[in-house]
PDB file of C-alpha atoms in Angstrom:
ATOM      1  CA  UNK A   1      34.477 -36.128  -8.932  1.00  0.00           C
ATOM      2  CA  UNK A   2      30.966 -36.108 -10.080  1.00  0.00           C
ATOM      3  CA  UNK A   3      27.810 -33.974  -8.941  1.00  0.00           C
ATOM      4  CA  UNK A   4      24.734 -34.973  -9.427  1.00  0.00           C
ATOM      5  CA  UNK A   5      22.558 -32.218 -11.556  1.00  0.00           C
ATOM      6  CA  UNK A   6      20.020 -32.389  -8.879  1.00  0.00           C
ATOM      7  CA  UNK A   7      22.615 -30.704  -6.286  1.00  0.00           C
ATOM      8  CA  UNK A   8      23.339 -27.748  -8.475  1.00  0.00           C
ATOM      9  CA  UNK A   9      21.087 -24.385  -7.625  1.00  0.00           C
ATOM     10  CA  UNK A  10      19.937 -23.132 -10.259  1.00  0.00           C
ATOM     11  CA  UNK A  11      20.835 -19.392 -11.147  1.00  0.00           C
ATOM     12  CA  UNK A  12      17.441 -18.366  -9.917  1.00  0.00           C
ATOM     13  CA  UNK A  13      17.743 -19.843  -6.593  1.00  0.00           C
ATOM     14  CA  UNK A  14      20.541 -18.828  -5.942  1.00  0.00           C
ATOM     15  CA  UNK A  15      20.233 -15.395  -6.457  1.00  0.00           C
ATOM     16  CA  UNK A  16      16.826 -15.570  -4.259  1.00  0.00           C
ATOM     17  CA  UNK A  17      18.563 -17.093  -1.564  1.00  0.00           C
ATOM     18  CA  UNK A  18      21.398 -14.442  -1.622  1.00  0.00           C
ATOM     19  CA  UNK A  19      18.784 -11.796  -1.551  1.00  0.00           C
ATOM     20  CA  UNK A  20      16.934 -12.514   1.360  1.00  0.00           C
ATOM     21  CA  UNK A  21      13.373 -12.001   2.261  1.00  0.00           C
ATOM     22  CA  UNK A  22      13.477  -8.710   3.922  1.00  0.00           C
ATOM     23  CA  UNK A  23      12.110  -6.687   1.348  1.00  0.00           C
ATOM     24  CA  UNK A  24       9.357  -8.847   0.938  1.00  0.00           C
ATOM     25  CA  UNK A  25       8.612  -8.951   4.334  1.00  0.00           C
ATOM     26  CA  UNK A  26       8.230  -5.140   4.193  1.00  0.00           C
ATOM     27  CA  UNK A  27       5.244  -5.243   1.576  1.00  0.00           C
ATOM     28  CA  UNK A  28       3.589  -7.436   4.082  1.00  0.00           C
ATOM     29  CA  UNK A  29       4.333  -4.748   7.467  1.00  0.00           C
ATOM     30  CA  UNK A  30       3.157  -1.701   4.671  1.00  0.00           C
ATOM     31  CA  UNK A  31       0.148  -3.719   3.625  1.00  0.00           C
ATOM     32  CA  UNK A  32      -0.937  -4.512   6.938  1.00  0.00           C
ATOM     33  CA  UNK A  33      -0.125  -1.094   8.002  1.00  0.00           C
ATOM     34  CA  UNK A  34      -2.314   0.762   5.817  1.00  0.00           C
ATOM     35  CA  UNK A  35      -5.029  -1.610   6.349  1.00  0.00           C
ATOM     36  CA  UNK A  36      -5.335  -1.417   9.865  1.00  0.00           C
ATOM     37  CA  UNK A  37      -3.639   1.705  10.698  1.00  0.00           C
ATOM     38  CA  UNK A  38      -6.003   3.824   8.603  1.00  0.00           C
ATOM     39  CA  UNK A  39      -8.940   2.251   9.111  1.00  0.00           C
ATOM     40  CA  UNK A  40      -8.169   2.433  13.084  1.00  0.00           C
ATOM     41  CA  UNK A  41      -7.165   6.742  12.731  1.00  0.00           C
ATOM     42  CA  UNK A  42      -9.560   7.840  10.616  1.00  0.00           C
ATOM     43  CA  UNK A  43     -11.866   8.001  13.837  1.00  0.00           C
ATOM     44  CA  UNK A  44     -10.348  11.595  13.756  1.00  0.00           C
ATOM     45  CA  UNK A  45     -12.822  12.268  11.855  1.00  0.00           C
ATOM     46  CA  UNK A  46     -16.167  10.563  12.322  1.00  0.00           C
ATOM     47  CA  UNK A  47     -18.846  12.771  12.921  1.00  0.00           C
ATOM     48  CA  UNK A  48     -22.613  12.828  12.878  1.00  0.00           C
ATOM     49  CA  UNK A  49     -23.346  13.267   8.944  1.00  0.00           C
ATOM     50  CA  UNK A  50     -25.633  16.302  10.031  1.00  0.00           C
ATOM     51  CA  UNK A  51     -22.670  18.484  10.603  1.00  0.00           C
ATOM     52  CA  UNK A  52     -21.041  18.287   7.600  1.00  0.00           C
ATOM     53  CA  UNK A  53     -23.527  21.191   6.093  1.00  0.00           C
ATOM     54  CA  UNK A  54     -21.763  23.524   9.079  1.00  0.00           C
ATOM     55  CA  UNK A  55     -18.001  23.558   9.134  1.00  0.00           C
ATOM     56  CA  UNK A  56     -18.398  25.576  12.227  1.00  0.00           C
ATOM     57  CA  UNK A  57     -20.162  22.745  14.130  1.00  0.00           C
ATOM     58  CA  UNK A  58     -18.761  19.794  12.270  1.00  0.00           C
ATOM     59  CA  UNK A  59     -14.884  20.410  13.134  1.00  0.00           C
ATOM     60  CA  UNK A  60     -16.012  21.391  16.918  1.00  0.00           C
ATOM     61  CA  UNK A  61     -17.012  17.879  17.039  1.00  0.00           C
ATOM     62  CA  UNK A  62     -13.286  16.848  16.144  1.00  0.00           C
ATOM     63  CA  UNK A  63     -11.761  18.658  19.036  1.00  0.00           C
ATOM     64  CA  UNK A  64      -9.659  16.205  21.056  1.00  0.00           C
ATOM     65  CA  UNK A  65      -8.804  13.813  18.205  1.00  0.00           C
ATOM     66  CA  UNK A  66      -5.568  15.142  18.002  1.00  0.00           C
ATOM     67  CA  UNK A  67      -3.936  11.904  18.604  1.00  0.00           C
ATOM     68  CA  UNK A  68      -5.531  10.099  15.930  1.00  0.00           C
ATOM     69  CA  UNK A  69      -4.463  12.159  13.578  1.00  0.00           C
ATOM     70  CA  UNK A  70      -0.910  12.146  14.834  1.00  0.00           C
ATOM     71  CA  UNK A  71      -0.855   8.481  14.644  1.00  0.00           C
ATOM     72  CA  UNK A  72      -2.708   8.692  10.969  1.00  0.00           C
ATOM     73  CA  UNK A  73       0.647  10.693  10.189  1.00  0.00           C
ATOM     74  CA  UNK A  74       2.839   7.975  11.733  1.00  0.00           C
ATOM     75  CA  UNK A  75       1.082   5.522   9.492  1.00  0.00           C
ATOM     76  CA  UNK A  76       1.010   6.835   5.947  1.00  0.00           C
ATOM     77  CA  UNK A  77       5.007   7.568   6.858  1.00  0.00           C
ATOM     78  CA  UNK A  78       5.223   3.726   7.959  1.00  0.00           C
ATOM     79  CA  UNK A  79       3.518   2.518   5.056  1.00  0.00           C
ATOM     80  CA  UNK A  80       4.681   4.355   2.756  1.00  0.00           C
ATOM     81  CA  UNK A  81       8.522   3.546   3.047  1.00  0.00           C
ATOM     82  CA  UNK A  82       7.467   0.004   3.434  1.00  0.00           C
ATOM     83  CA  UNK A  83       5.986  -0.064   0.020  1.00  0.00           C
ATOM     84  CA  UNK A  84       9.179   1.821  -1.486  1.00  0.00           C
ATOM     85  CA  UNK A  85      11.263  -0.893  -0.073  1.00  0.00           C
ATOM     86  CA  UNK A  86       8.856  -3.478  -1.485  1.00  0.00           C
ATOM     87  CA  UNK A  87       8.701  -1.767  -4.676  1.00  0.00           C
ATOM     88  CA  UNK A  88      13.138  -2.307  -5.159  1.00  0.00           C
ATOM     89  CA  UNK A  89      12.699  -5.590  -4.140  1.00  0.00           C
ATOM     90  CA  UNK A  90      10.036  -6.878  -6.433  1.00  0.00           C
ATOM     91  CA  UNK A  91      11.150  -4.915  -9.512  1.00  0.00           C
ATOM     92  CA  UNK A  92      14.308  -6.814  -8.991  1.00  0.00           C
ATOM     93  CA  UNK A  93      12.485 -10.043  -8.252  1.00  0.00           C
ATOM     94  CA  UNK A  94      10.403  -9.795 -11.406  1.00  0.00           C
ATOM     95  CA  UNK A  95      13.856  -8.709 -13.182  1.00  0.00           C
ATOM     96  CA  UNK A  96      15.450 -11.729 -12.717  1.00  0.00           C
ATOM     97  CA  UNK A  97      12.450 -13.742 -14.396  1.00  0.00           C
ATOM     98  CA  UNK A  98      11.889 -11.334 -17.093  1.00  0.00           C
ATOM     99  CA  UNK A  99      13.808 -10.433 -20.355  1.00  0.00           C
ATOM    100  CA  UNK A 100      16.530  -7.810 -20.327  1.00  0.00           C
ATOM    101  CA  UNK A 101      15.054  -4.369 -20.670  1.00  0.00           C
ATOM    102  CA  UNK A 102      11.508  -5.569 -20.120  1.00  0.00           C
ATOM    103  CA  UNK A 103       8.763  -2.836 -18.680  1.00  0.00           C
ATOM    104  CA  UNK A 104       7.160  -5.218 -16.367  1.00  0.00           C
ATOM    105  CA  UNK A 105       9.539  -4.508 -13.359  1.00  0.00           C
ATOM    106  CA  UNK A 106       9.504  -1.342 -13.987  1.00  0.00           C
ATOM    107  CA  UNK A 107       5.857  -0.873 -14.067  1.00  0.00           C
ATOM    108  CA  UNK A 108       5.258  -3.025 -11.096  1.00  0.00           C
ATOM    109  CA  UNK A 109       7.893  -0.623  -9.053  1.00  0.00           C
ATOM    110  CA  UNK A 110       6.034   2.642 -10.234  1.00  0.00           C
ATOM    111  CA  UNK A 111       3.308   1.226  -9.558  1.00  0.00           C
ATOM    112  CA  UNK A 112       3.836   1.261  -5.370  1.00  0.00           C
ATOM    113  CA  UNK A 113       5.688   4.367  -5.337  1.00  0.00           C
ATOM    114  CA  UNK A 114       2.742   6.339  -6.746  1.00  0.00           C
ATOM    115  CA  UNK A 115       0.979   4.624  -3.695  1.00  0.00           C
ATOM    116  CA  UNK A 116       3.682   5.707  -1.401  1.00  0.00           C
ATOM    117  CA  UNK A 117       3.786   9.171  -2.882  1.00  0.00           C
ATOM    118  CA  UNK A 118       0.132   9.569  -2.136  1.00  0.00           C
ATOM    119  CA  UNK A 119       0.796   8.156   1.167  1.00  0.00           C
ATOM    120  CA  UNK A 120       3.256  10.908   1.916  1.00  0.00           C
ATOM    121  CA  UNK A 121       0.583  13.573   0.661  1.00  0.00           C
ATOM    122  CA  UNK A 122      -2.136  12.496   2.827  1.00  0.00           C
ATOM    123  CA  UNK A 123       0.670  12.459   5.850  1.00  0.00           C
ATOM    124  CA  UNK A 124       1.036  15.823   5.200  1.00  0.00           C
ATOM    125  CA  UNK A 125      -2.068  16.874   5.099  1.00  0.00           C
ATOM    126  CA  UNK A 126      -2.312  15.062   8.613  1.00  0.00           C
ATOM    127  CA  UNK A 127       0.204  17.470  10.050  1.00  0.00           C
ATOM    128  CA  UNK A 128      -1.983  21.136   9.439  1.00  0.00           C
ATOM    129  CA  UNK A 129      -4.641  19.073  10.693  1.00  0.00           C
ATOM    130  CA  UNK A 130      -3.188  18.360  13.826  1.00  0.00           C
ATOM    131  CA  UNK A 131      -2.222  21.697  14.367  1.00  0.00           C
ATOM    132  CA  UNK A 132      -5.240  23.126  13.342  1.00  0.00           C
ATOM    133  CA  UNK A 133      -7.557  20.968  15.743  1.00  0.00           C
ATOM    134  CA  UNK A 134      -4.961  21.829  18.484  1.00  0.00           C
ATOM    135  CA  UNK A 135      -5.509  25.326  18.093  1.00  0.00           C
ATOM    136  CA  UNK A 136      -9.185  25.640  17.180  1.00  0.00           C
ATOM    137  CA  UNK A 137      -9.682  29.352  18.175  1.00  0.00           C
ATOM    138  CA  UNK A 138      -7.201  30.312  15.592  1.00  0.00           C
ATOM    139  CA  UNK A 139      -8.266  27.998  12.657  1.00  0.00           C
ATOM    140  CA  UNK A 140     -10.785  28.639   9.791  1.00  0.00           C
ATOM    141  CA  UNK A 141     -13.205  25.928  10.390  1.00  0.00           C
ATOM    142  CA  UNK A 142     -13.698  25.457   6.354  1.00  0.00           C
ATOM    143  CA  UNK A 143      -9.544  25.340   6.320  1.00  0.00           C
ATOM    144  CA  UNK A 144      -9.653  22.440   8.742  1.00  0.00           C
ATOM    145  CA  UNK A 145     -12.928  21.049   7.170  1.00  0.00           C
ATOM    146  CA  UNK A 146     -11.179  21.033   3.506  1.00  0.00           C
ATOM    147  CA  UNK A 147      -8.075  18.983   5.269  1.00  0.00           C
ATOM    148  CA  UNK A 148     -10.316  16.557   7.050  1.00  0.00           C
ATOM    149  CA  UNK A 149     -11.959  15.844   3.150  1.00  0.00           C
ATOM    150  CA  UNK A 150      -7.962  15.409   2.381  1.00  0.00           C
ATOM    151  CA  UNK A 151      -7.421  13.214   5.198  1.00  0.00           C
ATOM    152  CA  UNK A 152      -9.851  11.092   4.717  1.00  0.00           C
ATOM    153  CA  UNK A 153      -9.202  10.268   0.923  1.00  0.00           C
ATOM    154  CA  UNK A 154      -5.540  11.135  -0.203  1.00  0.00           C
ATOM    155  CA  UNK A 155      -4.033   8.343   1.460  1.00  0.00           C
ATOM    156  CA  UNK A 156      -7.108   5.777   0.757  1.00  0.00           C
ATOM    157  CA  UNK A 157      -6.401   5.825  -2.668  1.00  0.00           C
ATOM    158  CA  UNK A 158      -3.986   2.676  -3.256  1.00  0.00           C
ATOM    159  CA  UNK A 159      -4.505   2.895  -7.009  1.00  0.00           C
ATOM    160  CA  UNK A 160      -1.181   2.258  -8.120  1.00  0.00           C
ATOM    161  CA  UNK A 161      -0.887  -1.082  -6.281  1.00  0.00           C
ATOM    162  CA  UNK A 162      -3.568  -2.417  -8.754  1.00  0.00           C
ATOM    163  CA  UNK A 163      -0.434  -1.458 -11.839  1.00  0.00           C
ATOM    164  CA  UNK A 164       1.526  -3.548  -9.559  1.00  0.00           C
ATOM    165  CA  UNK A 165      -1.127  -6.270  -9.489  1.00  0.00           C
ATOM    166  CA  UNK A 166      -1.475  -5.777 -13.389  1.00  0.00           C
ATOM    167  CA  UNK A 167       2.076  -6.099 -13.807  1.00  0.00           C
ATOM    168  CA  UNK A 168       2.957  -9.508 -11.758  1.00  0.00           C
ATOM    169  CA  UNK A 169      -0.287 -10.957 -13.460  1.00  0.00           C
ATOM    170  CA  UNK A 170       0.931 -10.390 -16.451  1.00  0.00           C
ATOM    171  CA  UNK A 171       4.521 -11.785 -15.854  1.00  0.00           C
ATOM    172  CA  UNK A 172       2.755 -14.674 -13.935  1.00  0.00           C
ATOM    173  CA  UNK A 173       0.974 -15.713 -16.618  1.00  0.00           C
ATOM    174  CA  UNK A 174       3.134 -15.212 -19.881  1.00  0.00           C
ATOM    175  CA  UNK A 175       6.099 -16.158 -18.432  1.00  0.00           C
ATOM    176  CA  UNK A 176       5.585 -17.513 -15.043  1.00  0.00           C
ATOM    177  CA  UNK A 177       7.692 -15.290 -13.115  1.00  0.00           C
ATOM    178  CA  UNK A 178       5.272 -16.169 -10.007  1.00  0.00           C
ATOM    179  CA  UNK A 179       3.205 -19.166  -9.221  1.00  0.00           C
ATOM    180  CA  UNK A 180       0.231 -19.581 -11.177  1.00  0.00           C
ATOM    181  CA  UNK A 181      -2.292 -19.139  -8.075  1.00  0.00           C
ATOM    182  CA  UNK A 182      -0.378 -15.740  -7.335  1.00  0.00           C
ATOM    183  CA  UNK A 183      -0.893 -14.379 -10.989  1.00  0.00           C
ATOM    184  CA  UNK A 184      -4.296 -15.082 -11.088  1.00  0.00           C
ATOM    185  CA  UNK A 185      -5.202 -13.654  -7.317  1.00  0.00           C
ATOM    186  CA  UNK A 186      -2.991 -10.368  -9.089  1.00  0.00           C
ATOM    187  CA  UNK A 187      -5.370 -10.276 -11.802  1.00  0.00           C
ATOM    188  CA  UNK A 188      -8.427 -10.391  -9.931  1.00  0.00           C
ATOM    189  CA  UNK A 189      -6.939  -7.409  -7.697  1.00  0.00           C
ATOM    190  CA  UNK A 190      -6.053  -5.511 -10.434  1.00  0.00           C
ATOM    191  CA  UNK A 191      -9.836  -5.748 -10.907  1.00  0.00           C
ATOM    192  CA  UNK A 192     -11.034  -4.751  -8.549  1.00  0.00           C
ATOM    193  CA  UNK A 193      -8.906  -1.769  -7.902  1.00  0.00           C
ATOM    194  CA  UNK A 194      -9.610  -0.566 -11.881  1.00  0.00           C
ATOM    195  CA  UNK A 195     -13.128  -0.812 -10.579  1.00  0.00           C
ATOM    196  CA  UNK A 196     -12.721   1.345  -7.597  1.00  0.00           C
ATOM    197  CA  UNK A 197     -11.231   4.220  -9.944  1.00  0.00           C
ATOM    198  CA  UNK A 198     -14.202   4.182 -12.715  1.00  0.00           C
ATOM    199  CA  UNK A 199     -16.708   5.415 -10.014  1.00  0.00           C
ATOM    200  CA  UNK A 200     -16.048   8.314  -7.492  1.00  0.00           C
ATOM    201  CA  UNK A 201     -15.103   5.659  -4.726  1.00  0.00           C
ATOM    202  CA  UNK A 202     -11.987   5.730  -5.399  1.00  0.00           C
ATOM    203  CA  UNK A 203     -10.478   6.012  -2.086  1.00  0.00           C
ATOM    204  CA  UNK A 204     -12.365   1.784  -1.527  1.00  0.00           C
ATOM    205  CA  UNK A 205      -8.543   0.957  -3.229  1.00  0.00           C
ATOM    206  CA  UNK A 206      -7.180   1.172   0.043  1.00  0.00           C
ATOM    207  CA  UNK A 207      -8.820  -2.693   0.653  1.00  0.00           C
ATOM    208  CA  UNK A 208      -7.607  -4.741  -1.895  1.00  0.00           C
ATOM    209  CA  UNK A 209      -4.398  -2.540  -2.574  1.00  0.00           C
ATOM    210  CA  UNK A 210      -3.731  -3.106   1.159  1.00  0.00           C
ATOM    211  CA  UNK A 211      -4.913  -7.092   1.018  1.00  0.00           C
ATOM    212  CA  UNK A 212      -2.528  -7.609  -2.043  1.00  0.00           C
ATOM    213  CA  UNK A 213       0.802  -5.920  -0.764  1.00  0.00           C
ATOM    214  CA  UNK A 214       0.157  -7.910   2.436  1.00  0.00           C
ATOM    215  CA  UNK A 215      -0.532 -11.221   0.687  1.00  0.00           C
ATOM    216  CA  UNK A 216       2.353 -10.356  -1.811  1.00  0.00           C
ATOM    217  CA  UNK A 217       4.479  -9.803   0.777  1.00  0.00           C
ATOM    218  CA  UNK A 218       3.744 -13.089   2.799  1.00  0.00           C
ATOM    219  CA  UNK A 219       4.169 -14.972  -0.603  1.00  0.00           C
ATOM    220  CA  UNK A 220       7.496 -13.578  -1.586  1.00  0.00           C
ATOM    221  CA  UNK A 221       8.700 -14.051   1.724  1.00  0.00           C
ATOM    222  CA  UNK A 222       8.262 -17.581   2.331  1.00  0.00           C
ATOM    223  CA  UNK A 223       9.113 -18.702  -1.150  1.00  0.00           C
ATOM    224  CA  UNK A 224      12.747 -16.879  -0.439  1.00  0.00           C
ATOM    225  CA  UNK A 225      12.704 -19.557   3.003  1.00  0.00           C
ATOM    226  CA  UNK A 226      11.823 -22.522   0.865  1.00  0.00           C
ATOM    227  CA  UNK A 227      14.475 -21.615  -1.308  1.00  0.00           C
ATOM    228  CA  UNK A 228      17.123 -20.591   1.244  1.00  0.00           C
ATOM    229  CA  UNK A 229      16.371 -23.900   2.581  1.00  0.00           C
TER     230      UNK A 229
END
C-alpha cells in the first residue's frame, strides 16, 4: 500500500504537535501579567513629587496601600514562573530548528530567567514593604522610602527578554526557525529594549519586554493548533 508524501508529518510537526501549546500559552499569561499587573500596583506608590525630598512625609502618604503592594507581590511571583515555563518551552522549540549544540536556545532561555530572577527580587522587596507600611510607627521612613525606589524599578526591568528577542531574531532570520514577520518584530524589540538600557530608563523594558512575551506567546501557541490540526 502506498502513501502519498503529502500525508506524512514531517519530523517537525510532529514533535510540535506532541508538545502541546501550554508552554507557550504561559509566555502570553506572564507577558500580560507583568504588563498589566504592574502597571495597575504600582499605585502603591504614587505620590505628589513634592514629598519625595521628605521620607518622613512622602511614605505617610503611602499608608493604606498595603494591598497594592500585596498584589504587586502576587504578580512578579505570577509572572515570573510564567516566563520560566516559557523559557523550557522555547529553548526546546528553537532546539528542534537549530543545529545540535547551538547557543541560540540557550541564550533565548537565559534570557527570560534573568527576567524572572529580577521578578522574584522585586517580589521580595514587595514583602518588607508591606510590612513596613503596615506598621508605620515602627519603620524608618528612609528604610521604607529606599524599598519603594526598589519596588518601583527591580521588577520593571525586563532586560533579558530583549536577549530572548535577539536570540529568535537571529534564528528567524538565518535559519528560519520562526516565521519571517516574527523574526523581524524580535529584532525590532530587541531594539528597543537595548535602547532602554543605554540611558538610566531602564526600568521602560517592562513595555516591550512585556508586549513581546505576550505576542510570542500568542504566536507559538496558535502555530502548535495549526499544526495539531
Amino acid at each position: 500500500m502506498s502513501v502519498s508524501v503529502d500525508t506524512v508529518p514531517t519530523p517537525a510537526a510532529t514533535t510540535a504537535a506532541s508538545h502541546g501549546r501550554g508552554w507557550a500559552l504561559t509566555g502570553a499569561v506572564g507577558g500580560l501579567t507583568g504588563l498589566v499587573g504592574l502597571f495597575v500596583t504600582v499605585a502603591a506608590t504614587d505620590a505628589d513629587t513634592a514629598l519625595f525630598a521628605d521620607n518622613a512625609r512622602y511614605v505617610g502618604s503611602l499608608a493604606g496601600n498595603e494591598a497594592y503592594v500585596w498584589a504587586y507581590q502576587i504578580v512578579t511571583s505570577l509572572a515570573a514562573g510564567c516566563l520560566a515555563v516559557f523559557a523550557a518551552g522555547l529553548r526546546r522549540r528553537l532546539a528542534a530548528r537549530e543545529p545540535a549544540g547551538g547557543l541560540l536556545p540557550d541564550v533565548a532561555a537565559v534570557g527570560l530567567l534573568l527576567t524572572a530572577a529580577l521578578l522574584l527580587v522585586g517580589g521580595g522587596v514587595a514583602t518588607e514593604l508591606y510590612f513596613g507600611l503596615l506598621h508605620l510607627d515602627e519603620t524608618d521612613p528612609d528604610t521604607l522610602a529606599g524599598l519603594a525606589a526598589g519596588y518601583n524599578t527591580f521588577p520593571w526591568v525586563w532586560a533579558g527578554v530583549g536577549l530572548t528577542a535577539a536570540a529568535v531574531a537571529v534564528a528567524g532570520l538565518r535559519r528560519r526557525a520562526v516565521s519571517r514577520w516574527f523574526a523581524v518584530f524580535s529584532l525590532l524589540v530587541a531594539l528597543l529594549v537595548a535602547a532602554t538600557q543605554l540611558v538610566p530608563l531602564q526600568y521602560l523594558a517592562l513595555v516591550p519586554g512585556g508586549l513581546w512575551a505576550t505576542v510570542a506567546g500568542l504566536t507559538f501557541a496558535l502555530e502548535r493548533r495549526r499544526i495539531g490540526n
